[in-house]
mmCIF file of C-alpha atoms and ligand atoms in Angstrom:
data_model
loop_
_atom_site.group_PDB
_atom_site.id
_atom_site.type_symbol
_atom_site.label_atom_id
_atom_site.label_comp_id
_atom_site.label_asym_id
_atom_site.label_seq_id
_atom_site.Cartn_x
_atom_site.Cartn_y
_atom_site.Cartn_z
ATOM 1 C CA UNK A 14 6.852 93.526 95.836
ATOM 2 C CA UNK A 15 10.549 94.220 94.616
ATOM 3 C CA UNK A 16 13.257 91.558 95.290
ATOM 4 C CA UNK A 17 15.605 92.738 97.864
ATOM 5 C CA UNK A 18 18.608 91.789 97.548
ATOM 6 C CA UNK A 19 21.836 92.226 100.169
ATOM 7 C CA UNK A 20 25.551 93.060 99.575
ATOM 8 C CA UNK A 21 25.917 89.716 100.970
ATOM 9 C CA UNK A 22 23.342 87.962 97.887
ATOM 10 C CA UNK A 23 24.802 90.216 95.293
ATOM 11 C CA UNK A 24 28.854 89.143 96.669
ATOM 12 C CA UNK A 25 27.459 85.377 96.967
ATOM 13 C CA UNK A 26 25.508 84.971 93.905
ATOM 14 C CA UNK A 27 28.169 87.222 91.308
ATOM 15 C CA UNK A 28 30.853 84.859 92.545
ATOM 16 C CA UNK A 29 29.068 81.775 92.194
ATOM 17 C CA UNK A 30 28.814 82.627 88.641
ATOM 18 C CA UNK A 31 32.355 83.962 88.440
ATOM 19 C CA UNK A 32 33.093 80.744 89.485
ATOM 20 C CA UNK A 33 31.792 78.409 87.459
ATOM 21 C CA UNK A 34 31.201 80.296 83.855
ATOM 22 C CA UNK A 35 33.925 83.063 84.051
ATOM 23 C CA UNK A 36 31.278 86.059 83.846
ATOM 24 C CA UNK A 37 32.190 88.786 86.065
ATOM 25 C CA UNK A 38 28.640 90.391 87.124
ATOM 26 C CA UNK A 39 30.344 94.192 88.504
ATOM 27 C CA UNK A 40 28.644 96.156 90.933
ATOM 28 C CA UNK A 41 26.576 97.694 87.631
ATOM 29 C CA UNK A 42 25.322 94.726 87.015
ATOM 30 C CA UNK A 43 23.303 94.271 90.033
ATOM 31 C CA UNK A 44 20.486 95.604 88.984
ATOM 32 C CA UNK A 45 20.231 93.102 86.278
ATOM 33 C CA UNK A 46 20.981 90.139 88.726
ATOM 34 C CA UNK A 47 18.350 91.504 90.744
ATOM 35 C CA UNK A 48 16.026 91.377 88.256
ATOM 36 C CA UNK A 49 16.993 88.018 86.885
ATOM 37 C CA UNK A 50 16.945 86.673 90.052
ATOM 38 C CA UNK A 51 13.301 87.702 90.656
ATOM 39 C CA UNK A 52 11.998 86.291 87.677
ATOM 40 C CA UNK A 53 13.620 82.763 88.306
ATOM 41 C CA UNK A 54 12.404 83.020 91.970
ATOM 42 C CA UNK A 55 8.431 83.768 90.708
ATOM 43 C CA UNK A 56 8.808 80.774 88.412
ATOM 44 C CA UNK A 57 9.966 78.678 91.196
ATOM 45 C CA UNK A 58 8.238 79.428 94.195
ATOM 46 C CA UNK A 59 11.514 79.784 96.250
ATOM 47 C CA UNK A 60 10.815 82.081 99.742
ATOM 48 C CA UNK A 61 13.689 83.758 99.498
ATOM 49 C CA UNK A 62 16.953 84.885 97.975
ATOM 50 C CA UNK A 63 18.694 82.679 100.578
ATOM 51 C CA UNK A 64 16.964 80.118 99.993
ATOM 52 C CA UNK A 65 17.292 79.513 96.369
ATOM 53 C CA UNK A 66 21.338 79.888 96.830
ATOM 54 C CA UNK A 67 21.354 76.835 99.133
ATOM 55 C CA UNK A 68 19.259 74.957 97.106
ATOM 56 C CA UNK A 69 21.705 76.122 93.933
ATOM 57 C CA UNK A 70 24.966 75.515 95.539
ATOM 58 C CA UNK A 71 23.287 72.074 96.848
ATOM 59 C CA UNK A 72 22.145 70.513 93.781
ATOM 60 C CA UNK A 73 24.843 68.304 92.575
ATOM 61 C CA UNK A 74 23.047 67.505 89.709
ATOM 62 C CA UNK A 75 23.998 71.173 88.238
ATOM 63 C CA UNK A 76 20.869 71.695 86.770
ATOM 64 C CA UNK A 77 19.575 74.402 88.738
ATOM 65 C CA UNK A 78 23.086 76.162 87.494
ATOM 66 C CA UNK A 79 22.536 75.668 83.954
ATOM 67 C CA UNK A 80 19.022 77.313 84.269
ATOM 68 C CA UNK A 81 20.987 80.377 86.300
ATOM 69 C CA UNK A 82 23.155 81.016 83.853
ATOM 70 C CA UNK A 83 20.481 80.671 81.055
ATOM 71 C CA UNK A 84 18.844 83.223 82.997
ATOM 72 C CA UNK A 85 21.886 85.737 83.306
ATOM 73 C CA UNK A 86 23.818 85.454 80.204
ATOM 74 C CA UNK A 87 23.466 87.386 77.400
ATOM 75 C CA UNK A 88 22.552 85.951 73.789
ATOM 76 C CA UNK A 89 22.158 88.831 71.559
ATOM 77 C CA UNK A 90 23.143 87.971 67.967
ATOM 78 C CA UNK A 91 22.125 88.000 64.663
ATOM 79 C CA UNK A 92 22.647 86.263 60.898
ATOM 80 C CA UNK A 93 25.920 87.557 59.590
ATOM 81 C CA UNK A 94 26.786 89.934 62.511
ATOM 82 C CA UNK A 95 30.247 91.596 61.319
ATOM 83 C CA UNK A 96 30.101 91.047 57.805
ATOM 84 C CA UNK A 97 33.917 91.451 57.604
ATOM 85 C CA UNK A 98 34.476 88.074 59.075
ATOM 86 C CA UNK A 99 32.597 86.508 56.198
ATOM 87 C CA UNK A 100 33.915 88.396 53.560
ATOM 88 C CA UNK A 101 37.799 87.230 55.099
ATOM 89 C CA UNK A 102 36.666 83.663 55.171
ATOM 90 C CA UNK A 103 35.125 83.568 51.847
ATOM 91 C CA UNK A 104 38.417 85.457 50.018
ATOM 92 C CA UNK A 105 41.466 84.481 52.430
ATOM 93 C CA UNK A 106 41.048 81.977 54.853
ATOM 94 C CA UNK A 107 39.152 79.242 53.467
ATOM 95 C CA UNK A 108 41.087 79.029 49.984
ATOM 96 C CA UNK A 109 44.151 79.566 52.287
ATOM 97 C CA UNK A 110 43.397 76.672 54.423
ATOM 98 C CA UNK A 111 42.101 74.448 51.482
ATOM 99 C CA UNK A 112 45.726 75.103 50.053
ATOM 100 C CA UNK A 113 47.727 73.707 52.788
ATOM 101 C CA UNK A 114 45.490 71.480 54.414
ATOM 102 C CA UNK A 115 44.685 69.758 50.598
ATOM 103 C CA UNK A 116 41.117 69.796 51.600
ATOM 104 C CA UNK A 117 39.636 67.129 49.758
ATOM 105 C CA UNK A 118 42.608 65.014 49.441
ATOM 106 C CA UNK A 119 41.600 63.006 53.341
ATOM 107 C CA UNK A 120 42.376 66.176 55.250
ATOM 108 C CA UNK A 121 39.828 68.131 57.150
ATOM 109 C CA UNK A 122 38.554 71.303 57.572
ATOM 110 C CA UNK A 123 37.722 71.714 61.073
ATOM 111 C CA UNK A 124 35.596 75.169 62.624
ATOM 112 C CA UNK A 125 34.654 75.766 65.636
ATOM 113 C CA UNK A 126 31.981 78.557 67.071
ATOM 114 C CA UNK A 127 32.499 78.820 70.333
ATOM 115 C CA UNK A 128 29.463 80.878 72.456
ATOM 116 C CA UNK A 129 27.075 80.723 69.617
ATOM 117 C CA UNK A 130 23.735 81.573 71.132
ATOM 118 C CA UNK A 131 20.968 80.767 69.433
ATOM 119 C CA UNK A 132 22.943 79.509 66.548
ATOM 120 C CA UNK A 133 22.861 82.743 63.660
ATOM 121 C CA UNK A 134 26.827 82.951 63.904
ATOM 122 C CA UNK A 135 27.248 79.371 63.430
ATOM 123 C CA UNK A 136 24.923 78.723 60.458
ATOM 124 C CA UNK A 137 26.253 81.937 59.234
ATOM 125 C CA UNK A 138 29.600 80.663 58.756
ATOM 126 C CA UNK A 139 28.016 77.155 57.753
ATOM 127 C CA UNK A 140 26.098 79.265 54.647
ATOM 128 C CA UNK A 141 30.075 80.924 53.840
ATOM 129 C CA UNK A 142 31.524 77.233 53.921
ATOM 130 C CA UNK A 143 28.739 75.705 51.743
ATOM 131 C CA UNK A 144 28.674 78.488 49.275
ATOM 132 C CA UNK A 145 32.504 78.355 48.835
ATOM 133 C CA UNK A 146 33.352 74.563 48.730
ATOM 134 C CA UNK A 147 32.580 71.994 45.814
ATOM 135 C CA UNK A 148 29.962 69.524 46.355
ATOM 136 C CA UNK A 149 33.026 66.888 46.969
ATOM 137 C CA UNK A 150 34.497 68.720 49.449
ATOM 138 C CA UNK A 151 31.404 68.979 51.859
ATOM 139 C CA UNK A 152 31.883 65.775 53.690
ATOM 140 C CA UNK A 153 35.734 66.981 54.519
ATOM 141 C CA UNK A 154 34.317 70.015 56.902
ATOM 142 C CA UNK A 155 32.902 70.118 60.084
ATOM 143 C CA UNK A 156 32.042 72.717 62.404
ATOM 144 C CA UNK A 157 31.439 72.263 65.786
ATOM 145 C CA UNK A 158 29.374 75.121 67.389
ATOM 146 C CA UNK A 159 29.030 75.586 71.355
ATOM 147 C CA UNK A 160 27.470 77.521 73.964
ATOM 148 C CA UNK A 161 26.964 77.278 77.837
ATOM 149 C CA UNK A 162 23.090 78.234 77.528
ATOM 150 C CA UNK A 163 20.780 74.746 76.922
ATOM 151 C CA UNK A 164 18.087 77.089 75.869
ATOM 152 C CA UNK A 165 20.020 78.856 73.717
ATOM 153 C CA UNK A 166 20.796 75.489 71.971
ATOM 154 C CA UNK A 167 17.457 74.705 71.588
ATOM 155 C CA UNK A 168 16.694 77.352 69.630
ATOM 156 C CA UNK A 169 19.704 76.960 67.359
ATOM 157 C CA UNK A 170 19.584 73.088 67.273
ATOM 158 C CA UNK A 171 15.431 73.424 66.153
ATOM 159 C CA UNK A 172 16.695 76.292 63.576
ATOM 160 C CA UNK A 173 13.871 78.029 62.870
ATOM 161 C CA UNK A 174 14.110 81.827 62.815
ATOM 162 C CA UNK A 175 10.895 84.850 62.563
ATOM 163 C CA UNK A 176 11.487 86.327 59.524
ATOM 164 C CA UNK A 177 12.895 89.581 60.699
ATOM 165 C CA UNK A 178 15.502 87.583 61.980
ATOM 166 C CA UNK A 179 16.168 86.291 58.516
ATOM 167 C CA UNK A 180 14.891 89.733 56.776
ATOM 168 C CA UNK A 181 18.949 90.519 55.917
ATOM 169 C CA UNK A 182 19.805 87.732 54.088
ATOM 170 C CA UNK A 183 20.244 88.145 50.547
ATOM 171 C CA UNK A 184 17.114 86.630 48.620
ATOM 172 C CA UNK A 185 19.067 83.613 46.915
ATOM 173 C CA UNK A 186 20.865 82.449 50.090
ATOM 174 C CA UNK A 187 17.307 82.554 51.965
ATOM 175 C CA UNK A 188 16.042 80.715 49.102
ATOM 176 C CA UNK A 189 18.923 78.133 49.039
ATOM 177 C CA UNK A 190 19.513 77.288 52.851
ATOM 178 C CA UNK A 191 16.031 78.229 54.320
ATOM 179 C CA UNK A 192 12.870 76.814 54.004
ATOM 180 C CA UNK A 193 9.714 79.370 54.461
ATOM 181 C CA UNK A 194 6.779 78.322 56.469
ATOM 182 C CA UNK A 195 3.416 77.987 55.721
ATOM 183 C CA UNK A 196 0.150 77.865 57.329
ATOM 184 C CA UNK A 197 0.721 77.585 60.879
ATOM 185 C CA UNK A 198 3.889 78.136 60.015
ATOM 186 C CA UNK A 199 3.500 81.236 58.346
ATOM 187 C CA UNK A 200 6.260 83.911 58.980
ATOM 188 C CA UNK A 201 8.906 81.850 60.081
ATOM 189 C CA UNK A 202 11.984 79.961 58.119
ATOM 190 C CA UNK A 203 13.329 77.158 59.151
ATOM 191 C CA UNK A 204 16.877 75.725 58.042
ATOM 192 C CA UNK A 205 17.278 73.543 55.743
ATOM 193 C CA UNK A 206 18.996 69.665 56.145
ATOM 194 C CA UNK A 207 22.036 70.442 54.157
ATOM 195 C CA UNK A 208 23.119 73.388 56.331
ATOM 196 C CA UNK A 209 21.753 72.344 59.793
ATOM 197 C CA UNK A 210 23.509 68.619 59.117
ATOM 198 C CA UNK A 211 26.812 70.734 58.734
ATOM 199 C CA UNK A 212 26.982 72.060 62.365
ATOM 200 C CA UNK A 213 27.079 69.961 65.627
ATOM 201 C CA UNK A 214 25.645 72.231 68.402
ATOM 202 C CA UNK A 215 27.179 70.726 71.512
ATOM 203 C CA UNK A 216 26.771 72.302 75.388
ATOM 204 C CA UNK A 217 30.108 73.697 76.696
ATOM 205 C CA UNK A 218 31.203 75.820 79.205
ATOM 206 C CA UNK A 219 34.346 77.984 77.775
ATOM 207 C CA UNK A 220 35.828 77.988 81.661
ATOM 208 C CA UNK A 221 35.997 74.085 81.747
ATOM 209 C CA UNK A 222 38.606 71.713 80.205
ATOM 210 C CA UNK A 223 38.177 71.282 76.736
ATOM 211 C CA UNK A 224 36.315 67.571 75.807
ATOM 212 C CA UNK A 225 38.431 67.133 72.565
ATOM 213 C CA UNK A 226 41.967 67.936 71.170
ATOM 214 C CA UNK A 227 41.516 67.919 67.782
ATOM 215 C CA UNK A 228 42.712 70.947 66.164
ATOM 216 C CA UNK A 229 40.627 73.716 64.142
ATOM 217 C CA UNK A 230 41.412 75.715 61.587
ATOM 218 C CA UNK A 231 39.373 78.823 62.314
ATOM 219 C CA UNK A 232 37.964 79.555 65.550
ATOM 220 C CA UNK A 233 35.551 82.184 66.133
ATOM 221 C CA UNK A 234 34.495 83.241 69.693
ATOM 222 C CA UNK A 235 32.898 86.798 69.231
ATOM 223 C CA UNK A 236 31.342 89.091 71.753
ATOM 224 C CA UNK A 237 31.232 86.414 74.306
ATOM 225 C CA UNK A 238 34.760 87.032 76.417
ATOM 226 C CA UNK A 239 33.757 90.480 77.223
ATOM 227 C CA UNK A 240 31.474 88.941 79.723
ATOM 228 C CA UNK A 241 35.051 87.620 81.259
ATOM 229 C CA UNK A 242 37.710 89.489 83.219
ATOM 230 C CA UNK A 243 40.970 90.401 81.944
ATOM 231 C CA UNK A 244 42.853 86.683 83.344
ATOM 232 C CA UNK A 245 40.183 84.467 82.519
ATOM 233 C CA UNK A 246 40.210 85.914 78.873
ATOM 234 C CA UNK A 247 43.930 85.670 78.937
ATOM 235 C CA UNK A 248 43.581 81.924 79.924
ATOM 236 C CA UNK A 249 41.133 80.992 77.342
ATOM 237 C CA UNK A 250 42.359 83.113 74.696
ATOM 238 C CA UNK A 251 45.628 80.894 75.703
ATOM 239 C CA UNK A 252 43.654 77.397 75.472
ATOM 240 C CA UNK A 253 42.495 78.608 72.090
ATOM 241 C CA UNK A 254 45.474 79.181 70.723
ATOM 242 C CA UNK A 255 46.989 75.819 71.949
ATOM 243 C CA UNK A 256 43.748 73.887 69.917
ATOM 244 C CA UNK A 257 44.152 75.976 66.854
ATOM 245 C CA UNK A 258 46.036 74.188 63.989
ATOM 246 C CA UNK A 259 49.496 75.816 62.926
ATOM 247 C CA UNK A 260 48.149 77.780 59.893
ATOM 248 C CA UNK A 261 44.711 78.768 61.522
ATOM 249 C CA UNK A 262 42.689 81.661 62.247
ATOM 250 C CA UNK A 263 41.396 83.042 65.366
ATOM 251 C CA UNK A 264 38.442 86.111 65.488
ATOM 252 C CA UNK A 265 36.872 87.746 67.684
ATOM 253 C CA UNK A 266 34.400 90.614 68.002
ATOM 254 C CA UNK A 267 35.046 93.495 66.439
ATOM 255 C CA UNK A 268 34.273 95.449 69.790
ATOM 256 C CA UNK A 269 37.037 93.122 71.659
ATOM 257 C CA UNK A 270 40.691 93.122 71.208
ATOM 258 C CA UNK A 271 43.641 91.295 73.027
ATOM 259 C CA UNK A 272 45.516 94.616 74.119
ATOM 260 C CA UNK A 273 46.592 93.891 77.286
ATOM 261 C CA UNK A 274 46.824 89.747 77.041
ATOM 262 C CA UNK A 275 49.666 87.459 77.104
ATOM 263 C CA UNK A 276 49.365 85.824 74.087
ATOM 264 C CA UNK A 277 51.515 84.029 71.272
ATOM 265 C CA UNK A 278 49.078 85.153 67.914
ATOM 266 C CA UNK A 279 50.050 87.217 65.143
ATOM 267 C CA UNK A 280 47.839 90.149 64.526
ATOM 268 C CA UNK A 281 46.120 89.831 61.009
ATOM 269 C CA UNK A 282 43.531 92.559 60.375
ATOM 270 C CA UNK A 283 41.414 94.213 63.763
ATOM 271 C CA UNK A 284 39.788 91.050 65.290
ATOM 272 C CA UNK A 285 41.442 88.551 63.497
ATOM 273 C CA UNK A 286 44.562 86.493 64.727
ATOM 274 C CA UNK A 287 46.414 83.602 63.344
ATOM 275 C CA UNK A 288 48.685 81.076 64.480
HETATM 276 C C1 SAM B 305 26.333 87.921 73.075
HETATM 277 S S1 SAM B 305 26.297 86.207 72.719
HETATM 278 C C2 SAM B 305 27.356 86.158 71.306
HETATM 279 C C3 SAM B 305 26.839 85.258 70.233
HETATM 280 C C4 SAM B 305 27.671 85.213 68.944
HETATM 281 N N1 SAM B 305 28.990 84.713 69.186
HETATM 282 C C5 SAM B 305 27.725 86.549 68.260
HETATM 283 O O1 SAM B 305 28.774 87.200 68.277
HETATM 284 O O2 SAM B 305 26.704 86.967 67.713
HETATM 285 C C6 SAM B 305 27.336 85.534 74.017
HETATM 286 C C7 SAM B 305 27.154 84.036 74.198
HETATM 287 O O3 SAM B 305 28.209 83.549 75.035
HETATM 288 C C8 SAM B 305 27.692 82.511 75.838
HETATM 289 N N2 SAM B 305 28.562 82.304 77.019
HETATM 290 C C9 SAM B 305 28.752 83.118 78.081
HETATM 291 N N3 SAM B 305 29.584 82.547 78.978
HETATM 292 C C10 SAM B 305 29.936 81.349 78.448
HETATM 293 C C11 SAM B 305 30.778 80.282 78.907
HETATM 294 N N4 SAM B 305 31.414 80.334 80.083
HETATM 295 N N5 SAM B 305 30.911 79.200 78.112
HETATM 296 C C12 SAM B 305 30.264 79.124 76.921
HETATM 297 N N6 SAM B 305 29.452 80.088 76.442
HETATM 298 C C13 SAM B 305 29.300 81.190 77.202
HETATM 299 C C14 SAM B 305 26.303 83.013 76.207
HETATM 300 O O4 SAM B 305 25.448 81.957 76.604
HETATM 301 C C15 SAM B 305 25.873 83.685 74.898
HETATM 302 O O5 SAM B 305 25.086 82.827 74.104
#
């Protein structure tokens, strides 16, 4: 039997989520609410619609959110998604920033991925790091890589990928940063230490108060504010700017743009910013 579910659910449940992760679920999204909703209520033996919100908004352990908003967000991405972004980081901004930051000489090089899924963008850029920087230079990076989804962390923090998922990566860089399975393992890769020990994958919801004040050098947060509404991409695109470092580089999707936001960052090339 199909899930019902009232103007009353829909209002309830899309500004829960409003709420507490930013996404804005509009009335064409109800379907797909619906339908989430009905496969987390099968899996958990909840009666009802109404019953499953007051056990949600009840739980003050905010467990039952996390697996919501597992549930409803989504995590589409792949290895090297808008090559552009590579090929900047590669030619301008990482020889940039290893100019004035003297890389190498104490200072750090400090990334940040912010909504990376299942972690493709963030070893992505970890491959573009490790291919560009000397041996000696490795231990003076870091790149911290976040999303709101545990079970999108999982996956990236366990880094193995099918291998259509790696089918697009050049032959030498599989080779160098990807170990192939065999046997049971057969047709799957699985990342190798050097690259997955260059990436912390830490939980964070992009709505809450940043846990750290260090400043990065390049942030990317791509194809995850259009999920948001217009002021609560204005605020974070605000809080990013304010945690960037004073020569650093902000990108985001190449379907996104920050027409219509109050912001203080100079335009650099479509869907890339700087300080
Ligand atoms: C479409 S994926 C984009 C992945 C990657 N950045 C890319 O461009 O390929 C959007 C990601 O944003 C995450 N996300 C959505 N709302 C978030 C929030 N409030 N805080 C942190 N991550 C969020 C989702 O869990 C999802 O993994």
């Amino acid at each position: 039997m199909q899930l019902e579910l009232s103007e009353r659910d829909y209002t309830d449940f899309s500004n829960l989520i409003y709420e507490k992760c930013g996404i804005y679920l509009h009335k064409g999204k109800r379907e797909l609410l619906r339908a989430r909703l009905a496969k987390v209520l099968r899996k958990h033996d909840f009666a009802s619609v109404r019953e499953y919100y007051s056990h949600l908004v009840g739980d003050q352990t905010g467990k039952e959110l996390i697996q919501l908003l597992d549930s409803i967000s989504t995590n589409l991405t792949f290895f090297f998604r808008e090559p552009k972004h590579f090929d900047f980081l590669t030619n301008i901004a990482i020889p940039k920033l290893i100019r004035a930051k003297r890389v190498g000489a104490g200072k750090r090089l400090n990334l940040w991925c912010a909504g990376c899924s299942s972690g493709e963008e963030a070893y992505s850029i970890g491959i573009t790091l490790l291919e560009k920087l000397s041996d000696s230079n490795l231990r003076e990076v870091s790149i911290l890589a976040t999303d709101i989804s545990t079970r999108m962390l999982n996956v990236a923090i366990r880094g193995v990928y099918g291998e259509e998922k790696v089918e697009k990566i050049s032959y030498e860089l599989r080779r160098r940063y990807f170990q192939k399975g065999v046997k049971n393992w057969e047709g799957f890769y699985r990342v190798k230490p050097a690259l997955r020990e260059a990436i912390e994958f830490r939980r964070l919801n992009l709505v809450e108060p940043f846990p750290f004040n260090t400043p990065f050098d390049i942030i990317f947060c791509r194809n995850v504010m259009i999920y948001f509404d217009k002021p609560t991409q204005e605020k974070l695109v605000n809080r990013f700017y304010n945690v960037l470092s004073k020569e650093g580089y902000f990108l985001i999707g190449h379907s996104e743009s920050l027409t219509g936001i109050g912001h203080s960052f100079r335009y650099v090339q479509p869907s890339i910013y700087a300080k």
